Short mmCIF file of C-alpha atoms in Angstrom, two decimals:
data_model
loop_
_atom_site.label_atom_id
_atom_site.label_comp_id
_atom_site.label_asym_id
_atom_site.label_seq_id
_atom_site.Cartn_x
_atom_site.Cartn_y
_atom_site.Cartn_z
CA MET A 196 139.93 -97.21 161.20
CA TYR A 197 140.49 -93.58 162.31
CA ILE A 198 144.51 -94.83 162.07
CA GLU A 199 144.28 -96.72 158.95
CA ASP A 200 142.64 -93.15 157.73
CA GLN A 201 144.94 -90.71 158.87
CA VAL A 202 147.98 -93.38 157.51
CA ALA A 203 146.24 -93.28 154.18
CA PHE A 204 146.57 -89.60 154.10
CA LEU A 205 149.75 -89.09 154.89
CA LYS A 206 151.08 -92.17 152.89
CA SER A 207 149.30 -90.17 149.62
CA ILE A 208 150.59 -86.88 149.98
CA SER A 209 153.26 -85.98 148.04
CA LYS A 210 157.15 -86.83 149.28
CA GLU A 211 157.62 -83.30 149.04
CA VAL A 212 154.47 -81.93 150.88
CA LEU A 213 155.95 -84.80 153.69
CA LYS A 214 159.15 -83.55 154.54
CA LEU A 215 157.01 -80.18 155.72
CA VAL A 216 154.65 -81.84 158.24
CA LYS A 217 154.70 -82.29 161.60
CA LEU A 218 151.88 -84.18 163.12
CA ARG A 219 150.93 -83.45 166.55
CA LEU A 220 149.46 -86.30 168.67
CA PHE A 221 146.72 -85.98 171.27
CA ILE A 222 147.87 -86.01 174.92
CA HIS A 223 146.75 -89.32 176.08
CA ASP A 224 146.73 -92.57 173.75
CA TYR A 225 143.59 -93.95 175.38
CA GLY A 226 145.60 -97.27 174.27
CA TRP A 227 145.37 -96.44 170.92
CA PHE A 228 148.84 -97.17 170.51
CA ILE A 229 148.61 -94.47 167.88
CA LYS A 230 152.35 -93.40 167.89
CA GLN A 231 153.74 -96.74 167.70
CA ARG A 232 151.07 -97.32 164.95
CA LEU A 233 152.65 -94.80 163.00
CA GLU A 234 156.30 -95.44 163.37
CA ASP A 235 155.02 -98.84 162.22
CA ALA A 236 153.61 -97.42 158.66
CA GLY A 237 156.72 -95.44 157.68
CA LEU A 238 155.97 -92.34 159.83
CA GLY A 239 157.56 -92.11 162.81
CA MET A 240 159.99 -89.35 161.16
CA ILE A 241 157.16 -86.75 160.96
CA ILE A 242 155.73 -86.97 164.32
CA ASP A 243 156.20 -83.87 166.42
CA LYS A 244 157.81 -84.75 169.72
CA ASP A 245 158.80 -81.67 170.79
CA ARG A 246 155.59 -80.76 173.53
CA ARG A 247 155.57 -76.85 172.96
CA PRO A 248 152.78 -75.04 173.41
CA TYR A 249 150.13 -75.09 170.39
CA ASN A 250 150.29 -71.83 169.31
CA GLN A 251 154.49 -71.64 168.62
CA VAL A 252 154.09 -75.04 166.81
CA LEU A 253 151.15 -73.01 164.72
CA ASN A 254 153.03 -69.25 164.11
CA GLU A 255 155.67 -71.95 162.96
CA SER A 256 153.58 -73.44 160.75
CA ARG A 257 151.61 -71.90 157.10
CA LEU A 258 148.64 -74.39 157.48
CA SER A 259 146.69 -76.85 160.03
CA ILE A 260 145.16 -79.90 159.26
CA SER A 261 142.57 -81.17 161.76
CA THR A 262 141.30 -84.77 161.73
CA TYR A 263 138.57 -85.09 163.97
CA ASN A 264 135.36 -82.71 164.78
CA GLY A 265 136.95 -80.58 168.00
CA THR A 266 138.35 -77.91 169.60
CA THR A 267 141.43 -77.39 167.40
CA PHE A 268 140.06 -76.52 163.63
CA LEU A 269 137.61 -73.89 165.49
CA GLU A 270 141.01 -72.64 166.97
CA THR A 271 142.72 -71.99 164.00
CA LEU A 272 138.93 -70.84 161.97
CA ALA A 273 138.72 -68.45 164.93
CA GLY A 274 142.24 -67.15 163.93
CA ASN A 275 141.86 -66.84 160.87
CA PHE A 276 144.61 -69.32 160.22
CA PRO A 277 144.81 -71.37 157.29
CA THR A 278 143.36 -74.89 158.03
CA LEU A 279 142.10 -78.25 156.18
CA ILE A 280 139.76 -80.49 157.77
CA PHE A 281 139.59 -83.95 157.28
CA TRP A 282 137.86 -86.41 158.78
CA ASN A 283 134.96 -89.29 158.32
CA PRO A 284 131.78 -88.40 158.67
CA LYS A 285 131.33 -92.24 159.76
CA TYR A 286 133.03 -91.17 163.16
CA TRP A 287 132.14 -87.66 163.46
CA GLU A 288 128.57 -86.70 163.64
CA ILE A 289 127.10 -83.32 162.26
CA ARG A 290 123.70 -82.27 164.11
CA PRO A 291 121.51 -81.90 161.05
CA VAL A 292 121.07 -78.07 161.96
CA ALA A 293 124.74 -77.75 162.32
CA LYS A 294 125.41 -79.50 159.01
CA PRO A 295 124.56 -76.53 156.29
CA PHE A 296 127.21 -74.53 157.60
CA TYR A 297 129.83 -77.71 157.26
CA ASP A 298 128.60 -78.33 154.09
CA GLU A 299 129.70 -74.62 152.98
CA LEU A 300 133.25 -75.16 154.32
CA GLN A 301 132.95 -78.49 152.28
CA LYS A 302 132.07 -76.75 148.99
CA ALA A 303 134.96 -74.15 149.88
CA GLY A 304 137.23 -76.79 149.98
CA VAL A 305 138.06 -76.68 153.73
CA LEU A 306 136.55 -79.46 154.57
CA HIS A 307 136.97 -83.28 153.39
CA TYR A 308 135.44 -86.56 154.09
CA ASN A 309 138.17 -89.02 152.51
CA SER A 310 141.74 -89.12 151.99
CA LYS A 311 141.66 -88.92 148.50
CA SER A 312 140.01 -84.98 148.27
CA ALA A 313 141.89 -83.76 151.32
CA THR A 314 145.42 -85.29 150.09
CA GLN A 315 144.45 -83.70 146.18
CA LYS A 316 143.45 -80.28 147.85
CA LEU A 317 146.92 -80.32 150.46
CA ASN A 318 149.17 -81.06 147.51
CA GLU A 319 147.36 -78.11 145.43
CA ILE A 320 147.92 -75.66 148.30
CA TYR A 321 150.96 -76.48 150.35
CA ASP A 322 153.39 -74.32 148.48
CA ASP A 323 151.22 -70.97 149.30
CA PRO A 324 148.25 -72.05 151.58
CA LEU A 325 147.80 -68.41 152.79
CA THR A 326 146.90 -67.12 148.69
CA TRP A 327 144.36 -70.37 148.83
CA TRP A 328 143.49 -69.27 152.21
CA GLN A 329 142.56 -65.86 151.53
CA GLN A 330 140.03 -66.50 148.28
CA PRO A 331 136.24 -64.54 149.24
CA GLU A 332 134.40 -67.96 148.72
CA ILE A 333 137.00 -69.63 151.64
CA GLN A 334 136.70 -66.30 154.20
CA THR A 335 133.00 -66.13 153.52
CA ALA A 336 132.29 -70.03 154.57
CA LYS A 337 134.91 -69.52 157.58
CA ASP A 338 133.10 -66.49 158.63
CA VAL A 339 129.50 -67.87 159.18
CA PHE A 340 130.93 -70.97 160.19
CA CYS A 341 132.64 -69.15 162.66
CA GLN A 342 129.90 -66.98 163.60
CA GLU A 343 127.23 -69.69 164.27
CA PHE A 344 130.27 -72.06 166.18
CA ALA A 345 133.33 -69.77 167.35
CA LEU A 346 132.29 -66.26 167.63
CA THR A 347 135.08 -64.30 168.91
CA SER A 348 134.70 -60.39 169.50
CA GLN A 349 136.64 -57.30 171.07
CA ASN A 350 134.09 -56.82 173.60
CA SER A 351 133.74 -60.75 175.21
CA MET A 352 133.85 -60.17 178.67
CA GLU A 353 131.22 -57.60 178.57
CA GLU A 354 128.81 -59.47 176.62
CA TRP A 355 129.09 -62.55 178.80
CA LYS A 356 128.61 -60.58 182.17
CA ILE A 357 124.77 -59.13 179.87
CA GLU A 358 124.01 -63.04 178.95
CA LEU A 359 124.90 -63.75 182.71
CA GLN A 360 123.15 -61.30 184.24
CA SER A 361 120.24 -62.46 182.00
CA LEU A 362 120.04 -66.28 183.29
CA VAL A 363 119.77 -64.63 186.52
CA ILE A 364 116.92 -62.18 186.49
#
C-alpha cells in the first residue's frame, strides 16, 4: 500500500509541478521493486538516478518531501529547509507522548496523512515554498518539534561531554 500511496500522490500533482519533482529512492530496495513499480506507473522520468550526496541535491532544491517517519525530515526541519511530510499513519505509528508535536506540524500544513491533502498543499506552494515556509505558524511548529526531536546546538560537543560525564558519575 505504501507504493500505491506514493503513486497516487505523484499522479495527482499538477503536470507543471511534476516536471520539477526528483524522486530519490532509498539505497536498499528490500525486494519491493520500487523503481520498476514507479516506472510501470509512468513515473520513471522523475526518479533521480544521480547518486550525488543528499545535501548537494537538497541545495539545488526548493522543497523536500518526506514520505516516511525517518531521519530525512528531521534533518530538513533542523536545517530550516522547506519541508512537506506525507505518510499514511497506518504504516508509521507515533508514540502518544509525541503526538501533540506531530499534531502541530499537521495543523501548520507541514504534515499530511493522505495524498489528497499533500497534493493540495504542494500544488498551492510549489511556486514559492520559501514564502510559505517562513510563515510564523510554520516556524513555531517546526521550532517546537525540533526542540523535542531534532535539537541542534552550536555547543553540541560540550553538551555531549557534560551529558556523558553525568552518566559516568
